[in-house]
Amino acid sequence: MATHRRPSTGRTHVLVGAAFVASGMLLIAPAGQAFAAPPGDSGAGTTCTNSTAPECLTRNTTTAAVSPGIGAMAALPSFAVRPGGPLFGLFGNGADALPGCVDSACNGGNGGLFFGNGGNGANGGKGGSAFLFGNGGNGGIATHAGQAGGNGGVGGFFIGNGGNGGAGGLGANGGNGGNAVLFGDGGAGGVGGRGVTGEPAANPSPAGTAAAGANAPAAGCPTVCVGASGGAGSDGTEGQAGGGGGRGANALGGAFNTGGTGGAGGAGGTGADGGSGGRGGITSPACGGCSGTGGNGGAGGDGGNAGTAPGGSGATGGTGGTGGTGGLIAGNGGAGGPGGTGGTGGAAATAGRGGAGGNGGDTLAGGVCTDAGRCSIAAGSGGAGGTGGTGGIGGAGGTGGTGGVGGSRGGPLGSAGMGGLPGAGGEGGAAPGGAGGSGGSPGGISGAPFGTPGTPGASGATGNAGTAGDTGSAGTAGSAGSAGTAGP
């Protein structure tokens, strides 16, 4: 007769016990040791390295890393799906703050009571903290000028690293690294924000345009007719553009006609543009053996030099965040954040542009001059563009920010955090010269399929550069963290 035995529950007890033992082994494993993925899990996204602060508590993270400190966590299973937060508030990672958040919504959520990393902050929000086991979340990067980076979250009470501080906005400090409690490394301080750019220098207020040169009256001559030149434009005063040159006289009716040259444009006042050159006079030969040459365009006036007031100095870069404190029993202090780069010096005042050269005068053939060989016909050439003004004085670059203080070593095991690197000095403000004026266009020939064309005017030269601002000095390096006190 078959013997009936009560089914044993020992396997169940063993499995449950094994699960807890396995969890305990994960928690007390040597720092930096990577664990194999659970059965059926490819382990993708859970590889841990020793290059950056750890983010290895979950399988659903991207490339994770483990700090060489004893508080490093490796490949703990995730019990929650982001962004919902911990399962029943007990197991899993805190929710990451969402892009576009405002105010307290930018803080990362706290990890589960038993297991879980804190969520990452956004837009300058702080990282979430872990409770018993887990790493603190990273502070959010600031997105506005003057906004400090978010502080890193606190690591788990028993084991866990502090989160890293976020980078500061323009002119603001980096966030502080989160602290570890018993076992773990402090988080690194965030980078200080770049200094604000200096204000650009200003020229005198615009004051209109100086008087233009007079147009020369048309000349009617029986034999030799040379048109008078146009009047020169007046030079501008402070902030006033140079006056345009007057038009050269048209030469009409004579046997040998030459149009008048256009007047030169006036020079621009401080920071103002030069005046345009006047157009050359027109000719209209019509008799056998006659000649007609269009007048040349006038030269453009030179641009005014920039004002002498320098650009504003760039502001000092933000201070790097303080590194988090290492665990009380064992753990390294976090490194201080680098200081921010000094602000760029303000740009020099703008130099005036050279005036455009005047266009050459046209030649209009008529009568027997429309036949080749009966007349000498030439068009006027364009005037040269004016030279640009000399640039002003750029502002000095700002001083680099001070590196953050390294985090303290919490206990007898571990090292104090290194001080942050000093920020680089800002660049000096630029002081370019004004652009040269464009050359005038040549005159045209109409009424005859022959004649000598005019030439375009030469472009004006760019003005000399002014004095660029000095580069700012580098900031001060942060001090190393303190040695800490002996643990229990």
PDB file of N, CA, C and O in Angstrom, residues 286-350:
ATOM      1  N   ALA A 286      26.364 115.047 -79.498  1.00  0.00           N
ATOM      2  CA  ALA A 286      25.431 114.810 -80.613  1.00  0.00           C
ATOM      3  C   ALA A 286      25.986 115.240 -81.968  1.00  0.00           C
ATOM      4  O   ALA A 286      25.311 115.068 -82.984  1.00  0.00           O
ATOM      5  N   CYS A 287      27.176 115.808 -82.060  1.00  0.00           N
ATOM      6  CA  CYS A 287      27.681 116.307 -83.322  1.00  0.00           C
ATOM      7  C   CYS A 287      28.859 115.475 -83.826  1.00  0.00           C
ATOM      8  O   CYS A 287      29.528 114.787 -83.056  1.00  0.00           O
ATOM      9  N   GLY A 288      29.130 115.534 -85.111  1.00  0.00           N
ATOM     10  CA  GLY A 288      30.234 114.802 -85.676  1.00  0.00           C
ATOM     11  C   GLY A 288      31.563 115.302 -85.131  1.00  0.00           C
ATOM     12  O   GLY A 288      31.808 116.500 -85.066  1.00  0.00           O
ATOM     13  N   GLY A 289      32.444 114.381 -84.709  1.00  0.00           N
ATOM     14  CA  GLY A 289      33.732 114.726 -84.148  1.00  0.00           C
ATOM     15  C   GLY A 289      33.668 115.189 -82.711  1.00  0.00           C
ATOM     16  O   GLY A 289      34.697 115.591 -82.160  1.00  0.00           O
ATOM     17  N   CYS A 290      32.493 115.150 -82.102  1.00  0.00           N
ATOM     18  CA  CYS A 290      32.345 115.566 -80.708  1.00  0.00           C
ATOM     19  C   CYS A 290      32.787 114.446 -79.766  1.00  0.00           C
ATOM     20  O   CYS A 290      32.970 113.299 -80.176  1.00  0.00           O
ATOM     21  N   SER A 291      32.909 114.815 -78.474  1.00  0.00           N
ATOM     22  CA  SER A 291      33.229 113.811 -77.473  1.00  0.00           C
ATOM     23  C   SER A 291      32.386 114.067 -76.224  1.00  0.00           C
ATOM     24  O   SER A 291      31.973 115.197 -75.968  1.00  0.00           O
ATOM     25  N   GLY A 292      32.187 112.992 -75.491  1.00  0.00           N
ATOM     26  CA  GLY A 292      31.429 113.118 -74.233  1.00  0.00           C
ATOM     27  C   GLY A 292      31.953 112.117 -73.209  1.00  0.00           C
ATOM     28  O   GLY A 292      32.071 110.926 -73.488  1.00  0.00           O
ATOM     29  N   THR A 293      32.274 112.630 -72.017  1.00  0.00           N
ATOM     30  CA  THR A 293      32.767 111.763 -70.930  1.00  0.00           C
ATOM     31  C   THR A 293      31.961 112.056 -69.667  1.00  0.00           C
ATOM     32  O   THR A 293      31.886 113.209 -69.228  1.00  0.00           O
ATOM     33  N   GLY A 294      31.366 111.020 -69.110  1.00  0.00           N
ATOM     34  CA  GLY A 294      30.603 111.197 -67.884  1.00  0.00           C
ATOM     35  C   GLY A 294      31.516 111.530 -66.717  1.00  0.00           C
ATOM     36  O   GLY A 294      32.690 111.139 -66.662  1.00  0.00           O
ATOM     37  N   GLY A 295      30.980 112.280 -65.780  1.00  0.00           N
ATOM     38  CA  GLY A 295      31.762 112.654 -64.612  1.00  0.00           C
ATOM     39  C   GLY A 295      31.968 111.482 -63.658  1.00  0.00           C
ATOM     40  O   GLY A 295      31.141 110.558 -63.567  1.00  0.00           O
ATOM     41  N   ASN A 296      33.060 111.498 -62.928  1.00  0.00           N
ATOM     42  CA  ASN A 296      33.342 110.433 -61.946  1.00  0.00           C
ATOM     43  C   ASN A 296      32.573 110.680 -60.643  1.00  0.00           C
ATOM     44  O   ASN A 296      32.331 111.824 -60.257  1.00  0.00           O
ATOM     45  N   GLY A 297      32.238 109.591 -60.003  1.00  0.00           N
ATOM     46  CA  GLY A 297      31.554 109.718 -58.723  1.00  0.00           C
ATOM     47  C   GLY A 297      32.487 110.190 -57.629  1.00  0.00           C
ATOM     48  O   GLY A 297      33.707 109.966 -57.670  1.00  0.00           O
ATOM     49  N   GLY A 298      31.917 110.850 -56.632  1.00  0.00           N
ATOM     50  CA  GLY A 298      32.711 111.341 -55.527  1.00  0.00           C
ATOM     51  C   GLY A 298      33.041 110.236 -54.527  1.00  0.00           C
ATOM     52  O   GLY A 298      32.353 109.210 -54.431  1.00  0.00           O
ATOM     53  N   ALA A 299      34.096 110.450 -53.746  1.00  0.00           N
ATOM     54  CA  ALA A 299      34.516 109.462 -52.754  1.00  0.00           C
ATOM     55  C   ALA A 299      33.606 109.526 -51.523  1.00  0.00           C
ATOM     56  O   ALA A 299      33.138 110.597 -51.122  1.00  0.00           O
ATOM     57  N   GLY A 300      33.385 108.367 -50.929  1.00  0.00           N
ATOM     58  CA  GLY A 300      32.615 108.324 -49.700  1.00  0.00           C
ATOM     59  C   GLY A 300      33.417 108.846 -48.523  1.00  0.00           C
ATOM     60  O   GLY A 300      34.652 108.763 -48.492  1.00  0.00           O
ATOM     61  N   GLY A 301      32.726 109.411 -47.549  1.00  0.00           N
ATOM     62  CA  GLY A 301      33.398 109.913 -46.366  1.00  0.00           C
ATOM     63  C   GLY A 301      33.811 108.795 -45.418  1.00  0.00           C
ATOM     64  O   GLY A 301      33.224 107.702 -45.399  1.00  0.00           O
ATOM     65  N   ASP A 302      34.839 109.043 -44.647  1.00  0.00           N
ATOM     66  CA  ASP A 302      35.314 108.043 -43.680  1.00  0.00           C
ATOM     67  C   ASP A 302      34.342 107.938 -42.499  1.00  0.00           C
ATOM     68  O   ASP A 302      33.734 108.931 -42.071  1.00  0.00           O
ATOM     69  N   GLY A 303      34.237 106.727 -41.958  1.00  0.00           N
ATOM     70  CA  GLY A 303      33.399 106.524 -40.789  1.00  0.00           C
ATOM     71  C   GLY A 303      34.019 107.136 -39.551  1.00  0.00           C
ATOM     72  O   GLY A 303      35.241 107.266 -39.430  1.00  0.00           O
ATOM     73  N   GLY A 304      33.175 107.532 -38.632  1.00  0.00           N
ATOM     74  CA  GLY A 304      33.663 108.121 -37.397  1.00  0.00           C
ATOM     75  C   GLY A 304      34.257 107.082 -36.457  1.00  0.00           C
ATOM     76  O   GLY A 304      33.838 105.922 -36.432  1.00  0.00           O
ATOM     77  N   ASN A 305      35.250 107.489 -35.695  1.00  0.00           N
ATOM     78  CA  ASN A 305      35.846 106.582 -34.711  1.00  0.00           C
ATOM     79  C   ASN A 305      34.851 106.304 -33.580  1.00  0.00           C
ATOM     80  O   ASN A 305      33.993 107.121 -33.252  1.00  0.00           O
ATOM     81  N   ALA A 306      34.991 105.124 -32.975  1.00  0.00           N
ATOM     82  CA  ALA A 306      34.124 104.749 -31.868  1.00  0.00           C
ATOM     83  C   ALA A 306      34.405 105.620 -30.653  1.00  0.00           C
ATOM     84  O   ALA A 306      35.484 106.196 -30.505  1.00  0.00           O
ATOM     85  N   GLY A 307      33.426 105.710 -29.772  1.00  0.00           N
ATOM     86  CA  GLY A 307      33.609 106.433 -28.537  1.00  0.00           C
ATOM     87  C   GLY A 307      34.691 105.806 -27.667  1.00  0.00           C
ATOM     88  O   GLY A 307      35.000 104.614 -27.774  1.00  0.00           O
ATOM     89  N   THR A 308      35.254 106.588 -26.786  1.00  0.00           N
ATOM     90  CA  THR A 308      36.389 106.131 -25.974  1.00  0.00           C
ATOM     91  C   THR A 308      35.978 105.478 -24.656  1.00  0.00           C
ATOM     92  O   THR A 308      36.832 104.975 -23.935  1.00  0.00           O
ATOM     93  N   ALA A 309      34.709 105.499 -24.319  1.00  0.00           N
ATOM     94  CA  ALA A 309      34.285 104.836 -23.075  1.00  0.00           C
ATOM     95  C   ALA A 309      34.438 103.323 -23.242  1.00  0.00           C
ATOM     96  O   ALA A 309      33.970 102.745 -24.231  1.00  0.00           O
ATOM     97  N   PRO A 310      35.097 102.638 -22.303  1.00  0.00           N
ATOM     98  CA  PRO A 310      35.306 101.188 -22.470  1.00  0.00           C
ATOM     99  C   PRO A 310      34.036 100.400 -22.175  1.00  0.00           C
ATOM    100  O   PRO A 310      33.121 100.874 -21.491  1.00  0.00           O
ATOM    101  N   GLY A 311      34.001  99.187 -22.678  1.00  0.00           N
ATOM    102  CA  GLY A 311      32.926  98.267 -22.332  1.00  0.00           C
ATOM    103  C   GLY A 311      33.012  97.851 -20.877  1.00  0.00           C
ATOM    104  O   GLY A 311      34.058  97.940 -20.236  1.00  0.00           O
ATOM    105  N   GLY A 312      31.893  97.421 -20.337  1.00  0.00           N
ATOM    106  CA  GLY A 312      31.857  97.003 -18.946  1.00  0.00           C
ATOM    107  C   GLY A 312      32.635  95.719 -18.707  1.00  0.00           C
ATOM    108  O   GLY A 312      32.780  94.878 -19.593  1.00  0.00           O
ATOM    109  N   SER A 313      33.129  95.556 -17.511  1.00  0.00           N
ATOM    110  CA  SER A 313      33.886  94.348 -17.160  1.00  0.00           C
ATOM    111  C   SER A 313      32.942  93.160 -16.989  1.00  0.00           C
ATOM    112  O   SER A 313      31.811  93.304 -16.518  1.00  0.00           O
ATOM    113  N   GLY A 314      33.420  91.988 -17.361  1.00  0.00           N
ATOM    114  CA  GLY A 314      32.649  90.778 -17.126  1.00  0.00           C
ATOM    115  C   GLY A 314      32.587  90.459 -15.639  1.00  0.00           C
ATOM    116  O   GLY A 314      33.492  90.793 -14.873  1.00  0.00           O
ATOM    117  N   ALA A 315      31.508  89.822 -15.226  1.00  0.00           N
ATOM    118  CA  ALA A 315      31.326  89.488 -13.814  1.00  0.00           C
ATOM    119  C   ALA A 315      32.114  88.229 -13.450  1.00  0.00           C
ATOM    120  O   ALA A 315      32.481  87.422 -14.303  1.00  0.00           O
ATOM    121  N   THR A 316      32.354  88.080 -12.161  1.00  0.00           N
ATOM    122  CA  THR A 316      33.071  86.916 -11.651  1.00  0.00           C
ATOM    123  C   THR A 316      32.221  85.652 -11.805  1.00  0.00           C
ATOM    124  O   THR A 316      31.007  85.686 -11.612  1.00  0.00           O
ATOM    125  N   GLY A 317      32.858  84.559 -12.155  1.00  0.00           N
ATOM    126  CA  GLY A 317      32.146  83.283 -12.265  1.00  0.00           C
ATOM    127  C   GLY A 317      31.660  82.792 -10.921  1.00  0.00           C
ATOM    128  O   GLY A 317      32.178  83.160  -9.858  1.00  0.00           O
ATOM    129  N   GLY A 318      30.642  81.951 -10.933  1.00  0.00           N
ATOM    130  CA  GLY A 318      30.077  81.423  -9.706  1.00  0.00           C
ATOM    131  C   GLY A 318      31.015  80.447  -9.013  1.00  0.00           C
ATOM    132  O   GLY A 318      31.875  79.811  -9.636  1.00  0.00           O
ATOM    133  N   THR A 319      30.835  80.317  -7.713  1.00  0.00           N
ATOM    134  CA  THR A 319      31.643  79.399  -6.915  1.00  0.00           C
ATOM    135  C   THR A 319      31.140  77.966  -7.088  1.00  0.00           C
ATOM    136  O   THR A 319      29.934  77.719  -7.147  1.00  0.00           O
ATOM    137  N   GLY A 320      32.076  77.029  -7.165  1.00  0.00           N
ATOM    138  CA  GLY A 320      31.694  75.627  -7.261  1.00  0.00           C
ATOM    139  C   GLY A 320      31.026  75.151  -5.982  1.00  0.00           C
ATOM    140  O   GLY A 320      31.293  75.663  -4.882  1.00  0.00           O
ATOM    141  N   GLY A 321      30.148  74.172  -6.114  1.00  0.00           N
ATOM    142  CA  GLY A 321      29.453  73.643  -4.949  1.00  0.00           C
ATOM    143  C   GLY A 321      30.383  72.862  -4.034  1.00  0.00           C
ATOM    144  O   GLY A 321      31.403  72.308  -4.448  1.00  0.00           O
ATOM    145  N   THR A 322      30.021  72.811  -2.758  1.00  0.00           N
ATOM    146  CA  THR A 322      30.792  72.058  -1.770  1.00  0.00           C
ATOM    147  C   THR A 322      30.530  70.566  -1.911  1.00  0.00           C
ATOM    148  O   THR A 322      29.388  70.146  -2.115  1.00  0.00           O
ATOM    149  N   GLY A 323      31.583  69.775  -1.816  1.00  0.00           N
ATOM    150  CA  GLY A 323      31.416  68.326  -1.880  1.00  0.00           C
ATOM    151  C   GLY A 323      30.697  67.794  -0.649  1.00  0.00           C
ATOM    152  O   GLY A 323      30.808  68.343   0.449  1.00  0.00           O
ATOM    153  N   GLY A 324      29.956  66.708  -0.823  1.00  0.00           N
ATOM    154  CA  GLY A 324      29.239  66.115   0.288  1.00  0.00           C
ATOM    155  C   GLY A 324      30.169  65.381   1.247  1.00  0.00           C
ATOM    156  O   GLY A 324      31.261  64.927   0.879  1.00  0.00           O
ATOM    157  N   THR A 325      29.733  65.235   2.482  1.00  0.00           N
ATOM    158  CA  THR A 325      30.512  64.546   3.507  1.00  0.00           C
ATOM    159  C   THR A 325      30.423  63.034   3.331  1.00  0.00           C
ATOM    160  O   THR A 325      29.350  62.499   3.045  1.00  0.00           O
ATOM    161  N   GLY A 326      31.551  62.352   3.507  1.00  0.00           N
ATOM    162  CA  GLY A 326      31.560  60.894   3.436  1.00  0.00           C
ATOM    163  C   GLY A 326      30.868  60.269   4.642  1.00  0.00           C
ATOM    164  O   GLY A 326      30.602  60.925   5.654  1.00  0.00           O
ATOM    165  N   GLY A 327      30.582  58.965   4.538  1.00  0.00           N
ATOM    166  CA  GLY A 327      29.888  58.262   5.602  1.00  0.00           C
ATOM    167  C   GLY A 327      30.616  58.314   6.930  1.00  0.00           C
ATOM    168  O   GLY A 327      31.851  58.348   6.987  1.00  0.00           O
ATOM    169  N   LEU A 328      29.835  58.281   8.014  1.00  0.00           N
ATOM    170  CA  LEU A 328      30.401  58.395   9.352  1.00  0.00           C
ATOM    171  C   LEU A 328      31.347  57.242   9.679  1.00  0.00           C
ATOM    172  O   LEU A 328      32.349  57.418  10.362  1.00  0.00           O
ATOM    173  N   ILE A 329      31.053  56.075   9.172  1.00  0.00           N
ATOM    174  CA  ILE A 329      31.921  54.919   9.432  1.00  0.00           C
ATOM    175  C   ILE A 329      32.966  54.774   8.334  1.00  0.00           C
ATOM    176  O   ILE A 329      34.148  54.575   8.608  1.00  0.00           O
ATOM    177  N   ALA A 330      32.556  54.867   7.098  1.00  0.00           N
ATOM    178  CA  ALA A 330      33.500  54.742   5.986  1.00  0.00           C
ATOM    179  C   ALA A 330      32.943  55.469   4.783  1.00  0.00           C
ATOM    180  O   ALA A 330      31.752  55.360   4.485  1.00  0.00           O
ATOM    181  N   GLY A 331      33.809  56.177   4.071  1.00  0.00           N
ATOM    182  CA  GLY A 331      33.387  56.873   2.867  1.00  0.00           C
ATOM    183  C   GLY A 331      34.241  58.086   2.584  1.00  0.00           C
ATOM    184  O   GLY A 331      34.753  58.740   3.496  1.00  0.00           O
ATOM    185  N   ASN A 332      34.394  58.382   1.312  1.00  0.00           N
ATOM    186  CA  ASN A 332      35.185  59.530   0.876  1.00  0.00           C
ATOM    187  C   ASN A 332      34.324  60.775   0.803  1.00  0.00           C
ATOM    188  O   ASN A 332      33.141  60.723   0.447  1.00  0.00           O
ATOM    189  N   GLY A 333      34.925  61.910   1.097  1.00  0.00           N
ATOM    190  CA  GLY A 333      34.243  63.175   0.870  1.00  0.00           C
ATOM    191  C   GLY A 333      34.157  63.465  -0.617  1.00  0.00           C
ATOM    192  O   GLY A 333      35.026  63.099  -1.404  1.00  0.00           O
ATOM    193  N   GLY A 334      33.088  64.116  -1.043  1.00  0.00           N
ATOM    194  CA  GLY A 334      32.922  64.456  -2.454  1.00  0.00           C
ATOM    195  C   GLY A 334      33.827  65.596  -2.876  1.00  0.00           C
ATOM    196  O   GLY A 334      34.178  66.470  -2.077  1.00  0.00           O
ATOM    197  N   ALA A 335      34.219  65.598  -4.131  1.00  0.00           N
ATOM    198  CA  ALA A 335      35.066  66.669  -4.661  1.00  0.00           C
ATOM    199  C   ALA A 335      34.276  67.966  -4.751  1.00  0.00           C
ATOM    200  O   ALA A 335      33.092  67.988  -5.069  1.00  0.00           O
ATOM    201  N   GLY A 336      34.961  69.083  -4.482  1.00  0.00           N
ATOM    202  CA  GLY A 336      34.341  70.384  -4.682  1.00  0.00           C
ATOM    203  C   GLY A 336      34.144  70.663  -6.160  1.00  0.00           C
ATOM    204  O   GLY A 336      34.913  70.215  -7.012  1.00  0.00           O
ATOM    205  N   GLY A 337      33.102  71.389  -6.498  1.00  0.00           N
ATOM    206  CA  GLY A 337      32.825  71.708  -7.889  1.00  0.00           C
ATOM    207  C   GLY A 337      33.766  72.759  -8.445  1.00  0.00           C
ATOM    208  O   GLY A 337      34.221  73.645  -7.718  1.00  0.00           O
ATOM    209  N   PRO A 338      34.094  72.707  -9.722  1.00  0.00           N
ATOM    210  CA  PRO A 338      34.948  73.736 -10.330  1.00  0.00           C
ATOM    211  C   PRO A 338      34.265  75.093 -10.324  1.00  0.00           C
ATOM    212  O   PRO A 338      33.041  75.200 -10.425  1.00  0.00           O
ATOM    213  N   GLY A 339      35.061  76.137 -10.206  1.00  0.00           N
ATOM    214  CA  GLY A 339      34.520  77.486 -10.306  1.00  0.00           C
ATOM    215  C   GLY A 339      34.099  77.797 -11.733  1.00  0.00           C
ATOM    216  O   GLY A 339      34.618  77.233 -12.702  1.00  0.00           O
ATOM    217  N   GLY A 340      33.144  78.690 -11.885  1.00  0.00           N
ATOM    218  CA  GLY A 340      32.670  79.069 -13.210  1.00  0.00           C
ATOM    219  C   GLY A 340      33.636  79.997 -13.926  1.00  0.00           C
ATOM    220  O   GLY A 340      34.416  80.726 -13.312  1.00  0.00           O
ATOM    221  N   THR A 341      33.603  79.980 -15.227  1.00  0.00           N
ATOM    222  CA  THR A 341      34.429  80.874 -16.046  1.00  0.00           C
ATOM    223  C   THR A 341      33.966  82.309 -15.879  1.00  0.00           C
ATOM    224  O   THR A 341      32.764  82.588 -15.803  1.00  0.00           O
ATOM    225  N   GLY A 342      34.901  83.224 -15.824  1.00  0.00           N
ATOM    226  CA  GLY A 342      34.547  84.638 -15.719  1.00  0.00           C
ATOM    227  C   GLY A 342      33.787  85.117 -16.938  1.00  0.00           C
ATOM    228  O   GLY A 342      33.922  84.587 -18.043  1.00  0.00           O
ATOM    229  N   GLY A 343      32.970  86.132 -16.735  1.00  0.00           N
ATOM    230  CA  GLY A 343      32.181  86.669 -17.839  1.00  0.00           C
ATOM    231  C   GLY A 343      33.031  87.396 -18.864  1.00  0.00           C
ATOM    232  O   GLY A 343      34.083  87.955 -18.560  1.00  0.00           O
ATOM    233  N   THR A 344      32.574  87.395 -20.090  1.00  0.00           N
ATOM    234  CA  THR A 344      33.255  88.105 -21.173  1.00  0.00           C
ATOM    235  C   THR A 344      33.090  89.608 -20.994  1.00  0.00           C
ATOM    236  O   THR A 344      32.019  90.093 -20.606  1.00  0.00           O
ATOM    237  N   GLY A 345      34.157  90.333 -21.256  1.00  0.00           N
ATOM    238  CA  GLY A 345      34.082  91.790 -21.158  1.00  0.00           C
ATOM    239  C   GLY A 345      33.130  92.363 -22.181  1.00  0.00           C
ATOM    240  O   GLY A 345      32.900  91.801 -23.258  1.00  0.00           O
ATOM    241  N   GLY A 346      32.538  93.494 -21.851  1.00  0.00           N
ATOM    242  CA  GLY A 346      31.605  94.141 -22.762  1.00  0.00           C
ATOM    243  C   GLY A 346      32.285  94.618 -24.034  1.00  0.00           C
ATOM    244  O   GLY A 346      33.444  95.034 -24.038  1.00  0.00           O
ATOM    245  N   ALA A 347      31.544  94.565 -25.130  1.00  0.00           N
ATOM    246  CA  ALA A 347      32.086  94.983 -26.425  1.00  0.00           C
ATOM    247  C   ALA A 347      32.342  96.483 -26.441  1.00  0.00           C
ATOM    248  O   ALA A 347      31.663  97.274 -25.767  1.00  0.00           O
ATOM    249  N   ALA A 348      33.350  96.890 -27.201  1.00  0.00           N
ATOM    250  CA  ALA A 348      33.645  98.304 -27.371  1.00  0.00           C
ATOM    251  C   ALA A 348      32.522  98.992 -28.127  1.00  0.00           C
ATOM    252  O   ALA A 348      31.692  98.358 -28.782  1.00  0.00           O
ATOM    253  N   ALA A 349      32.483 100.295 -28.047  1.00  0.00           N
ATOM    254  CA  ALA A 349      31.520 101.064 -28.828  1.00  0.00           C
ATOM    255  C   ALA A 349      31.758 100.823 -30.317  1.00  0.00           C
ATOM    256  O   ALA A 349      32.878 100.552 -30.768  1.00  0.00           O
ATOM    257  N   THR A 350      30.677 100.905 -31.076  1.00  0.00           N
ATOM    258  CA  THR A 350      30.736 100.597 -32.502  1.00  0.00           C
ATOM    259  C   THR A 350      31.363 101.744 -33.288  1.00  0.00           C
ATOM    260  O   THR A 350      30.999 102.917 -33.104  1.00  0.00           O
TER     261      THR A 350
END
